[in-house]
XYZ file of C-alpha atoms in Angstrom:
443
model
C 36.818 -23.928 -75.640
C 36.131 -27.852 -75.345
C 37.904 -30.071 -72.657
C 36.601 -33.689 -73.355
C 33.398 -32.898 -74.323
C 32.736 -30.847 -72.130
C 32.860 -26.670 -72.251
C 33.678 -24.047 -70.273
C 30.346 -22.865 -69.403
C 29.205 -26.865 -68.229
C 32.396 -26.463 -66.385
C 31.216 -23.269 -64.794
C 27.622 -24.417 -64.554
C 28.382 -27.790 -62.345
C 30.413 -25.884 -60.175
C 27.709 -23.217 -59.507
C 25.228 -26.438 -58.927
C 28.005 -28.160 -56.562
C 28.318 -24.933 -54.360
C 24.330 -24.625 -53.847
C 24.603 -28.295 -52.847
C 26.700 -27.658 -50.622
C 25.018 -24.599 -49.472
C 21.544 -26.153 -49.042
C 23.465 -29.487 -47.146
C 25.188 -26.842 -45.076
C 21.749 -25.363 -44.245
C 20.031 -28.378 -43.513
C 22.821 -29.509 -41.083
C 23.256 -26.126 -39.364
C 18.851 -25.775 -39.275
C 19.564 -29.905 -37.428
C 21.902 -28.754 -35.570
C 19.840 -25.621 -34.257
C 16.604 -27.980 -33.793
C 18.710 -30.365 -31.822
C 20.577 -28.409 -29.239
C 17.564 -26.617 -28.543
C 16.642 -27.739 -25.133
C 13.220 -26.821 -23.210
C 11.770 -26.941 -20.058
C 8.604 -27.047 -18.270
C 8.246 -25.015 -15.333
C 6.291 -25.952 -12.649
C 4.001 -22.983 -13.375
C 2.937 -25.173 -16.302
C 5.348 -22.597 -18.865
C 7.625 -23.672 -21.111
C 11.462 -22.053 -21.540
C 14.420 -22.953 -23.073
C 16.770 -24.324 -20.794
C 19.299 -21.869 -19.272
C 22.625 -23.959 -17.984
C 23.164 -20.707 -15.875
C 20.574 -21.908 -13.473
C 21.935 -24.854 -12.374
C 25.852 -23.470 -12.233
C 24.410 -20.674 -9.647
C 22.372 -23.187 -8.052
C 25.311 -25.665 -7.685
C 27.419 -22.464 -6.438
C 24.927 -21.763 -3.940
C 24.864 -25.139 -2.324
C 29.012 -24.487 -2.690
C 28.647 -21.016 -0.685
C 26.393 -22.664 1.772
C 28.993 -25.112 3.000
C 31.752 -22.474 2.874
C 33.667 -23.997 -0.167
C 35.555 -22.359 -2.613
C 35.071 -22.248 -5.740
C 38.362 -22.402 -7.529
C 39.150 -22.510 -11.621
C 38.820 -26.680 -11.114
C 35.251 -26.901 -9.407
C 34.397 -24.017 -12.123
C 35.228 -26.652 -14.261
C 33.793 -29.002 -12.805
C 30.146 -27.654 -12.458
C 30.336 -26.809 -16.354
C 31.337 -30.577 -17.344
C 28.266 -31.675 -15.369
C 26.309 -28.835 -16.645
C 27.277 -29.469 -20.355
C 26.522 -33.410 -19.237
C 22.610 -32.628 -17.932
C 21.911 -30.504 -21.117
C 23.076 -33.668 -23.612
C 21.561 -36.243 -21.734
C 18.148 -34.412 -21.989
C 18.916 -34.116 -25.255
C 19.112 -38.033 -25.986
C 16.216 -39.282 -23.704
C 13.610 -35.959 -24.039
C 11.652 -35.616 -26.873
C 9.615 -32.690 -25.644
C 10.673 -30.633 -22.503
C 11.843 -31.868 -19.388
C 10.693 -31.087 -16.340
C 12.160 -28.885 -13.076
C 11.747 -32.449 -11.006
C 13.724 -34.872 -13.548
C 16.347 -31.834 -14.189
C 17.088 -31.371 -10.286
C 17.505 -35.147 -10.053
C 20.341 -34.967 -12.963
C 21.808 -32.468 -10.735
C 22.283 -34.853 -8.199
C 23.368 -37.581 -9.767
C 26.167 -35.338 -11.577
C 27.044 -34.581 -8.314
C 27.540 -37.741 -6.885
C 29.265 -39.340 -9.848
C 32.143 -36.703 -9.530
C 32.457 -37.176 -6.085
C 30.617 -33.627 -4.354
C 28.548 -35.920 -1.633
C 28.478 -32.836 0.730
C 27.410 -30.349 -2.188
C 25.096 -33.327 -3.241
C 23.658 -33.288 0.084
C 22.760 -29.382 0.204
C 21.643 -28.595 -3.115
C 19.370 -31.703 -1.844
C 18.155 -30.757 1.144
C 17.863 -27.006 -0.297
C 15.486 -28.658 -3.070
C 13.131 -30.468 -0.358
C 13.135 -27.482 1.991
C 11.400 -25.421 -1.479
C 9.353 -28.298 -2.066
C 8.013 -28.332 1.720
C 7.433 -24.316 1.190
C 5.362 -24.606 -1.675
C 3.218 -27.352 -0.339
C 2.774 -25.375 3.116
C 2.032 -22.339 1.295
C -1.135 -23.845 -0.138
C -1.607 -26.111 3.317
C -4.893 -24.833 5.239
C -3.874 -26.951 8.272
C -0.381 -25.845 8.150
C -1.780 -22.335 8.013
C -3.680 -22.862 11.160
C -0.670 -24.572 13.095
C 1.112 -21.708 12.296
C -1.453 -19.268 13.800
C -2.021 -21.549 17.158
C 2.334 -21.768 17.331
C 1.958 -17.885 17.171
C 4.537 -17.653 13.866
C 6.246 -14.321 14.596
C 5.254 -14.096 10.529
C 2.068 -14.049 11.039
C 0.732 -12.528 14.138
C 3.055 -9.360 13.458
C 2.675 -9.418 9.515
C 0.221 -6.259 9.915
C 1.134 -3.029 12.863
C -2.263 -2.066 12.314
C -3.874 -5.133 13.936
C -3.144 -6.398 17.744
C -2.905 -9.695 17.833
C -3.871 -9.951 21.660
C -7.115 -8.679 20.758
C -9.816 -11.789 20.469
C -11.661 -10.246 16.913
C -7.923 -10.124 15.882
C -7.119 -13.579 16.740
C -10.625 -14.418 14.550
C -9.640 -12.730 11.928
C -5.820 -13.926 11.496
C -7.280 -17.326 11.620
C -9.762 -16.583 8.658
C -7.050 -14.817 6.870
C -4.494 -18.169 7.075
C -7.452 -20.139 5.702
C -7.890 -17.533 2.631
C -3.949 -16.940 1.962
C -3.823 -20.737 2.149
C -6.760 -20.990 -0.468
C -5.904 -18.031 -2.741
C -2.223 -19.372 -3.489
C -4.029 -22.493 -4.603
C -6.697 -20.311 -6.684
C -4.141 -17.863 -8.437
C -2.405 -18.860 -11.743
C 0.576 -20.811 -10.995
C 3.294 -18.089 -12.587
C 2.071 -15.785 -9.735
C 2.007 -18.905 -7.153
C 5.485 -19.374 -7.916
C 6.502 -16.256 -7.882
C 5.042 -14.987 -4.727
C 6.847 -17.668 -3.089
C 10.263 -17.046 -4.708
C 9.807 -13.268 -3.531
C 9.824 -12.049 -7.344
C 6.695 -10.492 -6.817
C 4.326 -9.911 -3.901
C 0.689 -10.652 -3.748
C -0.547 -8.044 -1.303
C -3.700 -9.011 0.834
C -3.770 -12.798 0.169
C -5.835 -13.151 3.423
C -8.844 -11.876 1.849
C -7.991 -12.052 -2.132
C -9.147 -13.503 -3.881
C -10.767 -16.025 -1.618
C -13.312 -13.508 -0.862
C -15.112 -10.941 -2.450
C -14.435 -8.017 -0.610
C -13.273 -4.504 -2.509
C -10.242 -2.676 -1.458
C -9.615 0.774 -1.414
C -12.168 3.262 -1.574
C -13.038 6.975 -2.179
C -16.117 7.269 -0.427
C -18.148 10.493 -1.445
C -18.567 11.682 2.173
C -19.763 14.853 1.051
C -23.182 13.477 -0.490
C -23.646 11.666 2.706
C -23.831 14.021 4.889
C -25.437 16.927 2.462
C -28.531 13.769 2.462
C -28.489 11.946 4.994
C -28.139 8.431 5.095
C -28.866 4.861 6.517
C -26.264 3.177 8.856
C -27.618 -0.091 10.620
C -30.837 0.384 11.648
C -30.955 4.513 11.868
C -31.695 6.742 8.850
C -29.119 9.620 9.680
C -30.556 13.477 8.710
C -27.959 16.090 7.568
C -25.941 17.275 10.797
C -26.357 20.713 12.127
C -23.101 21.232 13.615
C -19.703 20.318 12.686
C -19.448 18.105 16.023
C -22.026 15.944 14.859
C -20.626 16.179 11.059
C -17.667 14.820 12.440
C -19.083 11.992 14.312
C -20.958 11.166 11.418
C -17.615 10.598 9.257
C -16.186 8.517 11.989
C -19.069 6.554 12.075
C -19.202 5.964 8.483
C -15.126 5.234 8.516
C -15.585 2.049 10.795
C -18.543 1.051 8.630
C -16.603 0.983 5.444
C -13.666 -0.522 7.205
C -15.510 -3.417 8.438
C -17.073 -3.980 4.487
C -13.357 -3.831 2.700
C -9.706 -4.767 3.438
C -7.956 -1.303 1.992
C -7.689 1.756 2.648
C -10.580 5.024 2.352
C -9.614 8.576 1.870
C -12.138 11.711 2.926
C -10.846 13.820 0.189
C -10.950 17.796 1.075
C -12.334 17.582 4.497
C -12.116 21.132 4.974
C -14.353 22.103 2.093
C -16.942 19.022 2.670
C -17.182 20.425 6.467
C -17.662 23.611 5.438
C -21.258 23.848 5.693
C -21.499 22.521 9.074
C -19.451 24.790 10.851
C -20.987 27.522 8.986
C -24.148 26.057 10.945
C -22.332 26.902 14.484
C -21.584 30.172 13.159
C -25.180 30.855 12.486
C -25.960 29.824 16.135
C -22.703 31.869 17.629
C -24.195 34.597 15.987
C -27.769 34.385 17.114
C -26.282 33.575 21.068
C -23.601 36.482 20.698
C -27.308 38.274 20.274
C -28.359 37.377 23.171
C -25.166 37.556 24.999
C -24.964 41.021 23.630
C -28.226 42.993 23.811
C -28.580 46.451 22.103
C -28.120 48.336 25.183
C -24.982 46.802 25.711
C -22.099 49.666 26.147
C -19.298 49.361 23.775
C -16.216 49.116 26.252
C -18.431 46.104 28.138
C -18.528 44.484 24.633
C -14.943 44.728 24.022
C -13.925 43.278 27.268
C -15.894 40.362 26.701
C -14.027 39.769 23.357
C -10.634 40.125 25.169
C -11.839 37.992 27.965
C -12.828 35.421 25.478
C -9.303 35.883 23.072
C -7.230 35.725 26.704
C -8.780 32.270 27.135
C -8.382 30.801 23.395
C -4.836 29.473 23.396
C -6.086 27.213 26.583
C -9.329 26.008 24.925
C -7.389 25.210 21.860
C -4.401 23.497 23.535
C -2.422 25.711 22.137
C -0.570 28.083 25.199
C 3.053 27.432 24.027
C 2.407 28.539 20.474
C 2.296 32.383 19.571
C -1.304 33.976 19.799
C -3.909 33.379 16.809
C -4.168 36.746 15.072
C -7.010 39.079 15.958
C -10.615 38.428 14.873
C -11.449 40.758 12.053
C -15.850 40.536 11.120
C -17.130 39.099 7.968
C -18.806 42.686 7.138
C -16.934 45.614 8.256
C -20.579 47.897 7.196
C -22.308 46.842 10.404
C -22.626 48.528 13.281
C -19.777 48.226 15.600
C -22.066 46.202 18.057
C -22.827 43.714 15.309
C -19.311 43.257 14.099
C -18.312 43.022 17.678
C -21.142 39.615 17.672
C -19.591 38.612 14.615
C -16.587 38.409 16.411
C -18.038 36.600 19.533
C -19.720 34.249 16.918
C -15.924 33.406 15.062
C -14.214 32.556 18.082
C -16.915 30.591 19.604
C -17.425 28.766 16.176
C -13.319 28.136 16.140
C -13.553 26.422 19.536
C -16.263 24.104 18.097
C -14.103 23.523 15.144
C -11.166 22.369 17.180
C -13.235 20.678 19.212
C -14.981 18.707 16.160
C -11.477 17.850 14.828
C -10.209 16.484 18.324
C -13.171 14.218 18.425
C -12.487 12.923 14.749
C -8.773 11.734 15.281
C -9.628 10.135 18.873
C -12.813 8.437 17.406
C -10.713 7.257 14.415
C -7.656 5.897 16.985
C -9.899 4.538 19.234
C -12.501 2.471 16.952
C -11.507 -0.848 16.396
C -12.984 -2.796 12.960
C -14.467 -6.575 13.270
C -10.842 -7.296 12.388
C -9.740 -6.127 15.456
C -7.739 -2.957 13.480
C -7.988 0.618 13.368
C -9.618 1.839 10.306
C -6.823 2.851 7.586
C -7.819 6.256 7.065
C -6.465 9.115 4.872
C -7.796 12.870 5.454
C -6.784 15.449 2.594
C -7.163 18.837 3.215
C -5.509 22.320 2.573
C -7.182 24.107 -0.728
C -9.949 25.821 1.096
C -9.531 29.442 1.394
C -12.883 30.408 3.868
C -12.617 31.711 7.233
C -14.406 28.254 7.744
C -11.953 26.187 6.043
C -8.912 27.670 7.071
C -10.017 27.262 10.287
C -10.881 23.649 9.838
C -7.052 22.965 8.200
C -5.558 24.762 11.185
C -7.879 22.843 13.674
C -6.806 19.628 11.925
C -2.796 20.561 12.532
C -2.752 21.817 15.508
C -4.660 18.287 16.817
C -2.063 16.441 15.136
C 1.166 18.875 16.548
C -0.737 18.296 20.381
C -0.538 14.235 20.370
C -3.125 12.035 21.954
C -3.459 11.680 25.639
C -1.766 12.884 28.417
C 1.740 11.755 27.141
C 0.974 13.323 23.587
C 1.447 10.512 21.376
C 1.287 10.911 17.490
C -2.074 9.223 16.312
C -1.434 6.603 13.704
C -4.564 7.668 11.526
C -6.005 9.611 10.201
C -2.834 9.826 7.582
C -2.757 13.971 6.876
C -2.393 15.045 3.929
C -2.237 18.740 3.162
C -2.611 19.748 -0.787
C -0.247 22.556 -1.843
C -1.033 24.837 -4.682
C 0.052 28.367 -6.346
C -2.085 30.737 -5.681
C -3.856 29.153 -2.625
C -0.668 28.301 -0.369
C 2.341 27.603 -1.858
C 4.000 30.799 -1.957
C 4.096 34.062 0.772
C 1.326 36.071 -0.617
C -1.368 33.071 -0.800
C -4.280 33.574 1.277
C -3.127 30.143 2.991
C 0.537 30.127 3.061
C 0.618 30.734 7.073
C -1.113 27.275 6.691
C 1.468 25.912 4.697
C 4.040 26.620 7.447
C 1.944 25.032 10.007
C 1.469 22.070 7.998
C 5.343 21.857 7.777
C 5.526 22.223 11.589
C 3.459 19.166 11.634
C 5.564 16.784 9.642
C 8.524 17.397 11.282
């Protein structure tokens, strides 16, 4: 068929070619349209975002809240006319993105040209106030005002260091100097949002202005099995658990004075194994002397008794139910010998306790160069030796008495008791009576 000169299929043909015109025009406008309402903005963190009209319509509502206004279907309107309003005009006069500073001033002015002078006022005011923050947050001088005024923010930010104390007082004023300095070192995304309360950069008084580690897992164990320097002494390997336990307190404060975290002696009872294992070995040679050959049987006993009768006052421990009986480590000896064995166990328990007590008053009473008690963390619990059981049970009962004469609970060292199947966990463990003493102690 012919119409003019012109078939069907030319017919059909220019239509097809009209409707991809129109498609590709279609296209173009929509991809225009797309390119054109697609407005940035630069953070002050230096990143760029597309802009988001929901932060200015909760920031206006804030500044609403703040003076106690309502805000009612007609200021909802309102704040999206000027809302709509900021987007366009930084549509027509950005070419690139805005920034925070030029956007916030649009606010204003939208403000004031429909009449919200009060609401004008806030948002304003709120806007400086963030501005001041920021700038005092990097401010070395401001930090150091701060510190003189006594900011309740500052001089309490940490329970583990007294303020009234003069190293303290030294080292609060170093740390305002370093948090001042490290929010002016760190990228500005974590600046910002440390100061907005998004995130929270922990131990900005000493990173990462300085160069100081945190945390540590010191391997007390090799220390002490090899000796080691501290100051100007060369320490040998202790021969007691008394002096094993000094030793760890003394290497405690000098860790704590070289880092800003935390240190852990991991599986104290097992590492101080050895030591008391030393007192045993001298128990054992004085129960020896204590006890010669020709010493009757009965006289023997009664010095065990008399030595039992007196344990739950030399351990602090009179209210609690007795310990049970001693039992020797070979029940092939003579009945003289196990009978010293004995004598040598309950001597070597009172040494244990003993060690233990000195350990958690050292620890509470030592103070850093920062003027704090080292943050210590003392896990225990998996040894299943006479030795370490009695270590664990020396270490709780300690904690259960309290320090002093009105029995306060020691801050440090933080106890932490490891459970396991097989070792303590369930009744039938060699250490489950352990367990339950350990659960006494945390309540």
């Amino acid at each position: 068929m012919q119409v003019s000169g012109t078939t069907l299929e030319d017919m059909t043909l220019e239509s097809q070619l009209s409707d991809v015109d129109v498609e590709m025009a279609d296209s173009i406008s929509d991809s225009d349209s797309s390119k054109k309402s697609r407005v940035q903005v630069e953070k002050r963190d230096g990143r760029v975002v597309d802009f988001d009209q929901m932060n200015i319509i909760m920031a206006i509502k804030a500044a609403f809240k703040d003076l106690r206004k309502e805000v009612g279907p007609q200021e909802e309107q309102m704040i999206r006319d000027i809302t709509d309003h900021i987007e366009a005009e930084i549509q027509d006069r950005y070419n690139g993105p805005a920034k925070i500073e030029d956007i916030q001033t649009l606010v204003e002015h939208g403000l004031i040209e429909n009449h919200l002078y009060e609401v004008a006022r806030c948002y304003t005011s709120y806007r400086l106030n963030r501005d001041i923050d920021r700038a005092k947050a990097t401010d070395i001088n401001e930090a150091v005002n701060r510190l003189v005024n006594r900011d309740e923010s500052l001089v309490r930010e940490n329970a583990n260091k007294d303020s009234n104390v003069y190293a303290t007082q030294r080292d609060l004023l170093a740390g305002a100097v370093s948090k001042a300095s490290a929010f002016s070192m760190l990228p500005h995304a974590v600046s910002n949002a440390h100061m907005k309360g998004d995130i929270h950069f922990h131990d900005a008084d000493y990173s990462p202005f300085t160069c100081m580690s945190n945390c540590s897992l010191p391997d007390f164990g090799d220390m002490l099995a090899k000796g080691f320097a501290l100051g100007n002494a060369m320490m040998d390997s202790p021969k007691s658990i008394g002096t094993a336990a000094t030793q760890v307190t003394q290497i405690i404060k000098d860790i704590a004075g070289a880092q800003y975290g935390g240190q852990t002696v991991n599986r104290a009872d097992e590492m101080l194994e050895p030591y008391a294992k030393c007192d045993y070995d001298k128990n054992l040679a004085m129960a020896h002397a204590m006890i010669p050959d020709s010493t009757p049987i009965e006289v023997a006993k009664d010095m065990i008794d008399g030595l039992k009768a007196q344990e739950p006052k030399n351990l602090h421990c009179s209210d609690r139910d007795p310990l049970p009986a001693d039992t020797p480590f070979d029940e092939n000896l003579s009945e003289l010998d196990q009978i010293r064995e004995i004598y040598a166990k309950i001597m070597t328990r009172k040494a244990i306790y003993d060690a233990m007590q000195t350990m958690e008053y050292q620890i509470n009473s030592n103070r850093v160069s920062n003027g704090q008690t080292p943050f210590v963390t003392v896990g225990f619990g998996l040894g299943t030796s006479w030795f370490a059981r009695e270590i664990q049970r020396a270490i709780l009962l300690n904690r259960i008495r309290g320090l002093g004469k009105d029995r306060h609970t020691a801050i440090f060292p933080k106890l932490v008791f490891t459970i396991k199947h097989g070792v303590n966990a369930d009744a039938g463990d060699p250490n489950y009576d352990l367990k339950q003493l350990a659960l006494e102690c945390s309540t």
